[in-house]
């Protein structure tokens, strides 16, 4: 297949405002693609060559790309730099410069998808002293044979700026439209949720249809999307919703890890599918040593502990383990303990369809409890009073609250879903605020006065799974300390977008736009109907969205969360309706 066909499809998708439109363009294209190419179409549409959890990433610096463009068009690097600054991205700069150059080019070999994939792989794998030169040369060779649109996308792919607007949900829709039917969409999503690998799902459906997709199983080394909890606002409601009897566990305030324990090695994945093994090598080692299974996938929360008193320490302590530099000191200075709460796979058996109590017994029988590997504290409760007592105990043990879990026969592990099989109840709910929100930064406003020269406020957005879009929910300017404000520009720089990103709905126009990537935790006084904000537009009132009043940053950067795991429109609407019915002034 010619790469130009794919690049033209990306161009059409980028210009298409509606999700349905994007889906049908992509589906139409996928239908005519050789099954072997389907995974690459899918990966490249997200600017990758592999699934999200793969350690290799394309990430050429702008400097190298500028050098490659200059070499291709035979111009000075400074001229390319000027163009990149003017256009805001090396892709558009390459497109414009190559458009001019093309008139002079006498001969070029058309680019095939196969050649692009091989060249990108070579860029990714280039190592050693002359790796920068190698990468530049490979890119320049491709650019030499590119038309302007191909050049635009090649430069965006290698610099990690490939965002045509088709998110994961849109791609799953397109796979259903191209190779199956609308009714098959949940099964396709199930396959994605237990593998986190769009390319694998695409390849399977392209080659073997739905029959093959239904055979996709949990496998070690492929992380599952995590199961999440709903919230209710009182212990009696929680107990009643779970049928009068349920399991309650402490809700630990740490970092969630999904441990893939193999015979000779262990990988710890974060919720965002990053490899956290280098951050918690002690936990990985202990898990292997104390696991009676040859292979297992378990989940737990890593919490910092005071080794002298055995007390759990606040969340901020464990975050020292997330840094990239000085990790060996952090491992020594911040001891952690993992509290295991679920098992998803054991020695060839997919445990996700098993009921909660069976999964828990499997952990208990398969792991030796030790100083740094423990089970979450759990109690079966059959009344609100018992539940309240357990909750008080959890809070005294310095936990955030409790996680109540269904113990019914159908209490399966639902990968990637937030539902009432798990219900969280936190101590914050007893105070004025309903809950914290996790929102993506989509814009920033320059500061004034004391904040001149920095960002003074951020435009924050919630996520809508149905449309795969981000809608604004507040302008956030409170809760930042000086150190955080100083760090912000560097943190946000890689995500700058010249224009409003295609996946964002906003009426407010910030000074700088960002592609949704950085997630911050925010509290607020209440949710109100807002004519300016676009999150959950139409949910409560036509032509209005929902906004968070008096938002405040809690200090937690949720770098464990993908932007698609932000607070959703329906959660905002649920919290809004909880406030509405609240007669005791809770919100
Ligand atoms: P929060 O910001 O409140 O942690 P969240 O959106 O990250 O919420 P929730 O579904 O609300 O996710 O809560 C589940 C999270 O709570 C899990 O991702 C996990 O990190 C943590 N957790 C702590 N203790 C437990 C437990 N006993 N069982 C399951 N999850 C637990």
mmCIF file of N, CA, C and O in Angstrom, residues 35-113:
data_model
loop_
_atom_site.group_PDB
_atom_site.id
_atom_site.type_symbol
_atom_site.label_atom_id
_atom_site.label_comp_id
_atom_site.label_asym_id
_atom_site.label_seq_id
_atom_site.Cartn_x
_atom_site.Cartn_y
_atom_site.Cartn_z
ATOM 1 N N UNK A 35 -5.233 -7.102 5.158
ATOM 2 C CA UNK A 35 -5.332 -7.361 6.605
ATOM 3 C C UNK A 35 -4.003 -7.186 7.350
ATOM 4 O O UNK A 35 -3.977 -6.707 8.479
ATOM 5 N N UNK A 36 -2.904 -7.513 6.702
ATOM 6 C CA UNK A 36 -1.600 -7.388 7.365
ATOM 7 C C UNK A 36 -1.246 -5.938 7.663
ATOM 8 O O UNK A 36 -0.461 -5.652 8.572
ATOM 9 N N UNK A 37 -1.816 -5.000 6.904
ATOM 10 C CA UNK A 37 -1.508 -3.579 7.119
ATOM 11 C C UNK A 37 -2.425 -2.926 8.150
ATOM 12 O O UNK A 37 -2.126 -1.830 8.635
ATOM 13 N N UNK A 38 -3.551 -3.605 8.461
ATOM 14 C CA UNK A 38 -4.543 -2.984 9.347
ATOM 15 C C UNK A 38 -3.938 -2.512 10.681
ATOM 16 O O UNK A 38 -4.165 -1.368 11.080
ATOM 17 N N UNK A 39 -3.127 -3.343 11.371
ATOM 18 C CA UNK A 39 -2.594 -2.853 12.650
ATOM 19 C C UNK A 39 -1.762 -1.587 12.496
ATOM 20 O O UNK A 39 -1.841 -0.685 13.339
ATOM 21 N N UNK A 40 -1.000 -1.478 11.399
ATOM 22 C CA UNK A 40 -0.154 -0.282 11.247
ATOM 23 C C UNK A 40 -0.982 0.958 10.950
ATOM 24 O O UNK A 40 -0.645 2.061 11.389
ATOM 25 N N UNK A 41 -2.081 0.774 10.220
ATOM 26 C CA UNK A 41 -2.973 1.914 9.986
ATOM 27 C C UNK A 41 -3.460 2.436 11.335
ATOM 28 O O UNK A 41 -3.471 3.633 11.612
ATOM 29 N N UNK A 42 -3.826 1.475 12.198
ATOM 30 C CA UNK A 42 -4.369 1.844 13.497
ATOM 31 C C UNK A 42 -3.285 2.468 14.386
ATOM 32 O O UNK A 42 -3.482 3.536 14.968
ATOM 33 N N UNK A 43 -2.130 1.828 14.482
ATOM 34 C CA UNK A 43 -1.072 2.390 15.329
ATOM 35 C C UNK A 43 -0.650 3.775 14.819
ATOM 36 O O UNK A 43 -0.524 4.718 15.594
ATOM 37 N N UNK A 44 -0.429 3.880 13.499
ATOM 38 C CA UNK A 44 0.082 5.156 12.978
ATOM 39 C C UNK A 44 -0.939 6.274 13.121
ATOM 40 O O UNK A 44 -0.567 7.438 13.276
ATOM 41 N N UNK A 45 -2.224 5.927 13.102
ATOM 42 C CA UNK A 45 -3.214 7.002 13.260
ATOM 43 C C UNK A 45 -3.101 7.599 14.659
ATOM 44 O O UNK A 45 -3.593 8.679 14.921
ATOM 45 N N UNK A 46 -2.435 6.876 15.582
ATOM 46 C CA UNK A 46 -2.183 7.446 16.905
ATOM 47 C C UNK A 46 -0.693 7.812 17.058
ATOM 48 O O UNK A 46 -0.222 8.040 18.167
ATOM 49 N N UNK A 47 0.022 7.799 15.931
ATOM 50 C CA UNK A 47 1.430 8.216 15.962
ATOM 51 C C UNK A 47 2.359 7.203 16.589
ATOM 52 O O UNK A 47 3.382 7.559 17.158
ATOM 53 N N UNK A 48 1.988 5.920 16.520
ATOM 54 C CA UNK A 48 2.814 4.897 17.180
ATOM 55 C C UNK A 48 3.078 3.739 16.241
ATOM 56 O O UNK A 48 2.437 3.611 15.192
ATOM 57 N N UNK A 49 3.981 2.869 16.691
ATOM 58 C CA UNK A 49 4.226 1.631 15.945
ATOM 59 C C UNK A 49 3.827 0.427 16.775
ATOM 60 O O UNK A 49 3.893 -0.708 16.314
ATOM 61 N N UNK A 50 3.456 0.689 18.038
ATOM 62 C CA UNK A 50 3.192 -0.402 18.982
ATOM 63 C C UNK A 50 2.019 -0.013 19.876
ATOM 64 O O UNK A 50 1.622 1.138 19.909
ATOM 65 N N UNK A 51 1.565 -0.985 20.692
ATOM 66 C CA UNK A 51 0.544 -0.600 21.676
ATOM 67 C C UNK A 51 1.117 0.353 22.721
ATOM 68 O O UNK A 51 2.348 0.473 22.862
ATOM 69 N N UNK A 52 0.218 1.004 23.449
ATOM 70 C CA UNK A 52 0.633 2.030 24.422
ATOM 71 C C UNK A 52 1.632 1.528 25.454
ATOM 72 O O UNK A 52 2.443 2.298 25.949
ATOM 73 N N UNK A 53 1.528 0.253 25.828
ATOM 74 C CA UNK A 53 2.380 -0.219 26.918
ATOM 75 C C UNK A 53 3.771 -0.635 26.440
ATOM 76 O O UNK A 53 4.627 -1.002 27.239
ATOM 77 N N UNK A 54 4.010 -0.581 25.134
ATOM 78 C CA UNK A 54 5.311 -0.981 24.609
ATOM 79 C C UNK A 54 6.359 0.049 25.014
ATOM 80 O O UNK A 54 6.112 1.247 24.924
ATOM 81 N N UNK A 55 7.533 -0.422 25.465
ATOM 82 C CA UNK A 55 8.503 0.562 25.968
ATOM 83 C C UNK A 55 9.094 1.473 24.893
ATOM 84 O O UNK A 55 9.547 2.567 25.183
ATOM 85 N N UNK A 56 9.094 1.021 23.616
ATOM 86 C CA UNK A 56 9.719 1.852 22.578
ATOM 87 C C UNK A 56 8.772 2.970 22.147
ATOM 88 O O UNK A 56 7.601 2.711 21.869
ATOM 89 N N UNK A 57 9.275 4.165 22.073
ATOM 90 C CA UNK A 57 8.466 5.261 21.533
ATOM 91 C C UNK A 57 9.290 6.055 20.530
ATOM 92 O O UNK A 57 10.491 6.219 20.698
ATOM 93 N N UNK A 58 8.598 6.537 19.509
ATOM 94 C CA UNK A 58 9.258 7.427 18.556
ATOM 95 C C UNK A 58 9.342 8.778 19.228
ATOM 96 O O UNK A 58 8.375 9.238 19.783
ATOM 97 N N UNK A 59 10.466 9.409 19.202
ATOM 98 C CA UNK A 59 10.521 10.705 19.865
ATOM 99 C C UNK A 59 11.740 11.453 19.385
ATOM 100 O O UNK A 59 12.676 11.677 20.147
ATOM 101 N N UNK A 60 11.722 11.819 18.096
ATOM 102 C CA UNK A 60 12.856 12.589 17.585
ATOM 103 C C UNK A 60 12.719 14.033 18.045
ATOM 104 O O UNK A 60 11.611 14.566 18.075
ATOM 105 N N UNK A 61 13.824 14.648 18.370
ATOM 106 C CA UNK A 61 13.745 16.046 18.798
ATOM 107 C C UNK A 61 13.466 16.925 17.574
ATOM 108 O O UNK A 61 13.786 16.558 16.439
ATOM 109 N N UNK A 62 12.889 18.104 17.838
ATOM 110 C CA UNK A 62 12.613 19.045 16.746
ATOM 111 C C UNK A 62 13.904 19.389 16.009
ATOM 112 O O UNK A 62 13.916 19.573 14.796
ATOM 113 N N UNK A 63 15.006 19.458 16.780
ATOM 114 C CA UNK A 63 16.284 19.838 16.186
ATOM 115 C C UNK A 63 16.681 18.877 15.054
ATOM 116 O O UNK A 63 17.061 19.292 13.960
ATOM 117 N N UNK A 64 16.541 17.567 15.348
ATOM 118 C CA UNK A 64 16.921 16.575 14.332
ATOM 119 C C UNK A 64 15.985 16.631 13.130
ATOM 120 O O UNK A 64 16.404 16.483 11.977
ATOM 121 N N UNK A 65 14.706 16.831 13.423
ATOM 122 C CA UNK A 65 13.732 16.862 12.326
ATOM 123 C C UNK A 65 13.994 18.084 11.438
ATOM 124 O O UNK A 65 13.944 18.003 10.199
ATOM 125 N N UNK A 66 14.321 19.193 12.087
ATOM 126 C CA UNK A 66 14.634 20.418 11.328
ATOM 127 C C UNK A 66 15.846 20.166 10.422
ATOM 128 O O UNK A 66 15.868 20.540 9.254
ATOM 129 N N UNK A 67 16.826 19.456 10.997
ATOM 130 C CA UNK A 67 18.027 19.143 10.207
ATOM 131 C C UNK A 67 17.650 18.282 8.993
ATOM 132 O O UNK A 67 18.123 18.514 7.881
ATOM 133 N N UNK A 68 16.777 17.291 9.228
ATOM 134 C CA UNK A 68 16.379 16.392 8.131
ATOM 135 C C UNK A 68 15.611 17.167 7.056
ATOM 136 O O UNK A 68 15.817 16.959 5.854
ATOM 137 N N UNK A 69 14.740 18.079 7.479
ATOM 138 C CA UNK A 69 13.962 18.853 6.493
ATOM 139 C C UNK A 69 14.928 19.727 5.679
ATOM 140 O O UNK A 69 14.846 19.801 4.444
ATOM 141 N N UNK A 70 15.848 20.379 6.403
ATOM 142 C CA UNK A 70 16.798 21.274 5.715
ATOM 143 C C UNK A 70 17.609 20.496 4.686
ATOM 144 O O UNK A 70 17.803 20.950 3.549
ATOM 145 N N UNK A 71 18.067 19.289 5.081
ATOM 146 C CA UNK A 71 18.871 18.485 4.151
ATOM 147 C C UNK A 71 18.039 18.077 2.942
ATOM 148 O O UNK A 71 18.533 18.041 1.809
ATOM 149 N N UNK A 72 16.780 17.793 3.170
ATOM 150 C CA UNK A 72 15.933 17.331 2.061
ATOM 151 C C UNK A 72 15.652 18.435 1.059
ATOM 152 O O UNK A 72 15.725 18.234 -0.148
ATOM 153 N N UNK A 73 15.305 19.613 1.585
ATOM 154 C CA UNK A 73 14.922 20.674 0.643
ATOM 155 C C UNK A 73 16.126 21.530 0.223
ATOM 156 O O UNK A 73 15.982 22.433 -0.597
ATOM 157 N N UNK A 74 17.282 21.226 0.809
ATOM 158 C CA UNK A 74 18.487 21.957 0.429
ATOM 159 C C UNK A 74 18.435 23.412 0.854
ATOM 160 O O UNK A 74 18.712 24.314 0.061
ATOM 161 N N UNK A 75 18.051 23.632 2.102
ATOM 162 C CA UNK A 75 18.021 25.010 2.587
ATOM 163 C C UNK A 75 18.723 25.088 3.932
ATOM 164 O O UNK A 75 19.079 24.068 4.521
ATOM 165 N N UNK A 76 18.868 26.313 4.450
ATOM 166 C CA UNK A 76 19.551 26.482 5.735
ATOM 167 C C UNK A 76 18.612 26.062 6.864
ATOM 168 O O UNK A 76 17.392 26.296 6.789
ATOM 169 N N UNK A 77 19.233 25.508 7.935
ATOM 170 C CA UNK A 77 18.405 25.089 9.074
ATOM 171 C C UNK A 77 17.643 26.277 9.664
ATOM 172 O O UNK A 77 16.502 26.149 10.104
ATOM 173 N N UNK A 78 18.282 27.471 9.637
ATOM 174 C CA UNK A 78 17.627 28.643 10.239
ATOM 175 C C UNK A 78 16.323 28.974 9.508
ATOM 176 O O UNK A 78 15.339 29.406 10.111
ATOM 177 N N UNK A 79 16.287 28.711 8.205
ATOM 178 C CA UNK A 79 15.058 28.987 7.451
ATOM 179 C C UNK A 79 13.940 28.015 7.892
ATOM 180 O O UNK A 79 12.776 28.384 8.036
ATOM 181 N N UNK A 80 14.356 26.760 8.144
ATOM 182 C CA UNK A 80 13.363 25.773 8.598
ATOM 183 C C UNK A 80 12.865 26.142 9.997
ATOM 184 O O UNK A 80 11.669 26.073 10.286
ATOM 185 N N UNK A 81 13.826 26.581 10.843
ATOM 186 C CA UNK A 81 13.432 26.974 12.203
ATOM 187 C C UNK A 81 12.381 28.081 12.121
ATOM 188 O O UNK A 81 11.337 28.035 12.797
ATOM 189 N N UNK A 82 12.628 29.084 11.277
ATOM 190 C CA UNK A 82 11.667 30.195 11.146
ATOM 191 C C UNK A 82 10.288 29.666 10.749
ATOM 192 O O UNK A 82 9.264 30.101 11.268
ATOM 193 N N UNK A 83 10.295 28.727 9.824
ATOM 194 C CA UNK A 83 9.024 28.172 9.350
ATOM 195 C C UNK A 83 8.318 27.378 10.457
ATOM 196 O O UNK A 83 7.107 27.465 10.617
ATOM 197 N N UNK A 84 9.107 26.625 11.235
ATOM 198 C CA UNK A 84 8.506 25.838 12.331
ATOM 199 C C UNK A 84 7.889 26.805 13.351
ATOM 200 O O UNK A 84 6.774 26.593 13.837
ATOM 201 N N UNK A 85 8.602 27.882 13.655
ATOM 202 C CA UNK A 85 8.078 28.850 14.621
ATOM 203 C C UNK A 85 6.784 29.463 14.071
ATOM 204 O O UNK A 85 5.770 29.571 14.758
ATOM 205 N N UNK A 86 6.801 29.808 12.784
ATOM 206 C CA UNK A 86 5.632 30.452 12.180
ATOM 207 C C UNK A 86 4.428 29.489 12.152
ATOM 208 O O UNK A 86 3.311 29.857 12.497
ATOM 209 N N UNK A 87 4.689 28.248 11.758
ATOM 210 C CA UNK A 87 3.588 27.293 11.592
ATOM 211 C C UNK A 87 3.222 26.588 12.888
ATOM 212 O O UNK A 87 2.149 26.006 13.007
ATOM 213 N N UNK A 88 4.168 26.585 13.841
ATOM 214 C CA UNK A 88 3.862 25.978 15.131
ATOM 215 C C UNK A 88 4.112 24.488 15.193
ATOM 216 O O UNK A 88 3.977 23.896 16.249
ATOM 217 N N UNK A 89 4.435 23.860 14.079
ATOM 218 C CA UNK A 89 4.799 22.449 14.168
ATOM 219 C C UNK A 89 5.645 22.053 12.972
ATOM 220 O O UNK A 89 5.468 22.582 11.865
ATOM 221 N N UNK A 90 6.596 21.136 13.197
ATOM 222 C CA UNK A 90 7.510 20.783 12.116
ATOM 223 C C UNK A 90 6.788 20.114 10.941
ATOM 224 O O UNK A 90 7.270 20.183 9.810
ATOM 225 N N UNK A 91 5.623 19.488 11.227
ATOM 226 C CA UNK A 91 4.880 18.810 10.162
ATOM 227 C C UNK A 91 4.407 19.793 9.100
ATOM 228 O O UNK A 91 4.644 19.614 7.898
ATOM 229 N N UNK A 92 3.758 20.868 9.552
ATOM 230 C CA UNK A 92 3.241 21.847 8.589
ATOM 231 C C UNK A 92 4.395 22.563 7.899
ATOM 232 O O UNK A 92 4.328 22.875 6.697
ATOM 233 N N UNK A 93 5.485 22.807 8.661
ATOM 234 C CA UNK A 93 6.649 23.456 8.050
ATOM 235 C C UNK A 93 7.205 22.569 6.935
ATOM 236 O O UNK A 93 7.473 23.048 5.821
ATOM 237 N N UNK A 94 7.346 21.268 7.211
ATOM 238 C CA UNK A 94 7.876 20.345 6.193
ATOM 239 C C UNK A 94 6.952 20.325 4.978
ATOM 240 O O UNK A 94 7.404 20.356 3.827
ATOM 241 N N UNK A 95 5.653 20.318 5.236
ATOM 242 C CA UNK A 95 4.676 20.279 4.139
ATOM 243 C C UNK A 95 4.888 21.485 3.212
ATOM 244 O O UNK A 95 4.992 21.343 1.993
ATOM 245 N N UNK A 96 4.994 22.663 3.814
ATOM 246 C CA UNK A 96 5.116 23.882 2.998
ATOM 247 C C UNK A 96 6.431 23.917 2.232
ATOM 248 O O UNK A 96 6.481 24.257 1.062
ATOM 249 N N UNK A 97 7.514 23.547 2.942
ATOM 250 C CA UNK A 97 8.824 23.621 2.285
ATOM 251 C C UNK A 97 8.931 22.593 1.167
ATOM 252 O O UNK A 97 9.499 22.862 0.108
ATOM 253 N N UNK A 98 8.346 21.415 1.397
ATOM 254 C CA UNK A 98 8.454 20.373 0.365
ATOM 255 C C UNK A 98 7.557 20.705 -0.824
ATOM 256 O O UNK A 98 7.887 20.385 -1.967
ATOM 257 N N UNK A 99 6.476 21.393 -0.559
ATOM 258 C CA UNK A 99 5.605 21.827 -1.658
ATOM 259 C C UNK A 99 6.421 22.679 -2.637
ATOM 260 O O UNK A 99 6.373 22.482 -3.847
ATOM 261 N N UNK A 100 7.204 23.606 -2.108
ATOM 262 C CA UNK A 100 8.048 24.453 -2.949
ATOM 263 C C UNK A 100 9.104 23.636 -3.666
ATOM 264 O O UNK A 100 9.323 23.776 -4.865
ATOM 265 N N UNK A 101 9.706 22.732 -2.932
ATOM 266 C CA UNK A 101 10.815 21.933 -3.460
ATOM 267 C C UNK A 101 10.350 21.000 -4.581
ATOM 268 O O UNK A 101 11.047 20.796 -5.559
ATOM 269 N N UNK A 102 9.129 20.459 -4.438
ATOM 270 C CA UNK A 102 8.666 19.431 -5.364
ATOM 271 C C UNK A 102 8.759 19.853 -6.828
ATOM 272 O O UNK A 102 9.050 19.059 -7.697
ATOM 273 N N UNK A 103 8.503 21.147 -7.045
ATOM 274 C CA UNK A 103 8.535 21.605 -8.436
ATOM 275 C C UNK A 103 9.902 21.382 -9.079
ATOM 276 O O UNK A 103 10.038 21.277 -10.266
ATOM 277 N N UNK A 104 10.932 21.283 -8.206
ATOM 278 C CA UNK A 104 12.278 21.120 -8.743
ATOM 279 C C UNK A 104 12.706 19.655 -8.805
ATOM 280 O O UNK A 104 13.665 19.312 -9.445
ATOM 281 N N UNK A 105 11.977 18.792 -8.084
ATOM 282 C CA UNK A 105 12.412 17.402 -8.009
ATOM 283 C C UNK A 105 12.082 16.662 -9.300
ATOM 284 O O UNK A 105 10.957 16.714 -9.780
ATOM 285 N N UNK A 106 13.094 15.986 -9.810
ATOM 286 C CA UNK A 106 12.871 15.292 -11.075
ATOM 287 C C UNK A 106 12.425 13.849 -10.864
ATOM 288 O O UNK A 106 11.626 13.304 -11.582
ATOM 289 N N UNK A 107 12.941 13.239 -9.786
ATOM 290 C CA UNK A 107 12.694 11.823 -9.636
ATOM 291 C C UNK A 107 12.495 11.466 -8.167
ATOM 292 O O UNK A 107 13.201 11.938 -7.294
ATOM 293 N N UNK A 108 11.500 10.676 -7.862
ATOM 294 C CA UNK A 108 11.423 10.132 -6.507
ATOM 295 C C UNK A 108 10.695 8.797 -6.534
ATOM 296 O O UNK A 108 9.874 8.544 -7.409
ATOM 297 N N UNK A 109 11.045 7.981 -5.560
ATOM 298 C CA UNK A 109 10.471 6.638 -5.442
ATOM 299 C C UNK A 109 9.279 6.723 -4.514
ATOM 300 O O UNK A 109 9.453 7.138 -3.372
ATOM 301 N N UNK A 110 8.068 6.350 -4.925
ATOM 302 C CA UNK A 110 6.939 6.536 -4.003
ATOM 303 C C UNK A 110 7.142 5.748 -2.697
ATOM 304 O O UNK A 110 7.726 4.670 -2.706
ATOM 305 N N UNK A 111 6.656 6.319 -1.619
ATOM 306 C CA UNK A 111 6.791 5.660 -0.317
ATOM 307 C C UNK A 111 5.700 4.615 -0.151
ATOM 308 O O UNK A 111 4.527 4.914 -0.368
ATOM 309 N N UNK A 112 6.084 3.426 0.294
ATOM 310 C CA UNK A 112 5.048 2.435 0.628
ATOM 311 C C UNK A 112 4.890 2.414 2.145
ATOM 312 O O UNK A 112 5.795 2.838 2.875
ATOM 313 N N UNK A 113 3.755 1.872 2.608
ATOM 314 C CA UNK A 113 3.537 1.767 4.054
ATOM 315 C C UNK A 113 4.630 0.890 4.658
ATOM 316 O O UNK A 113 5.171 1.189 5.723
#
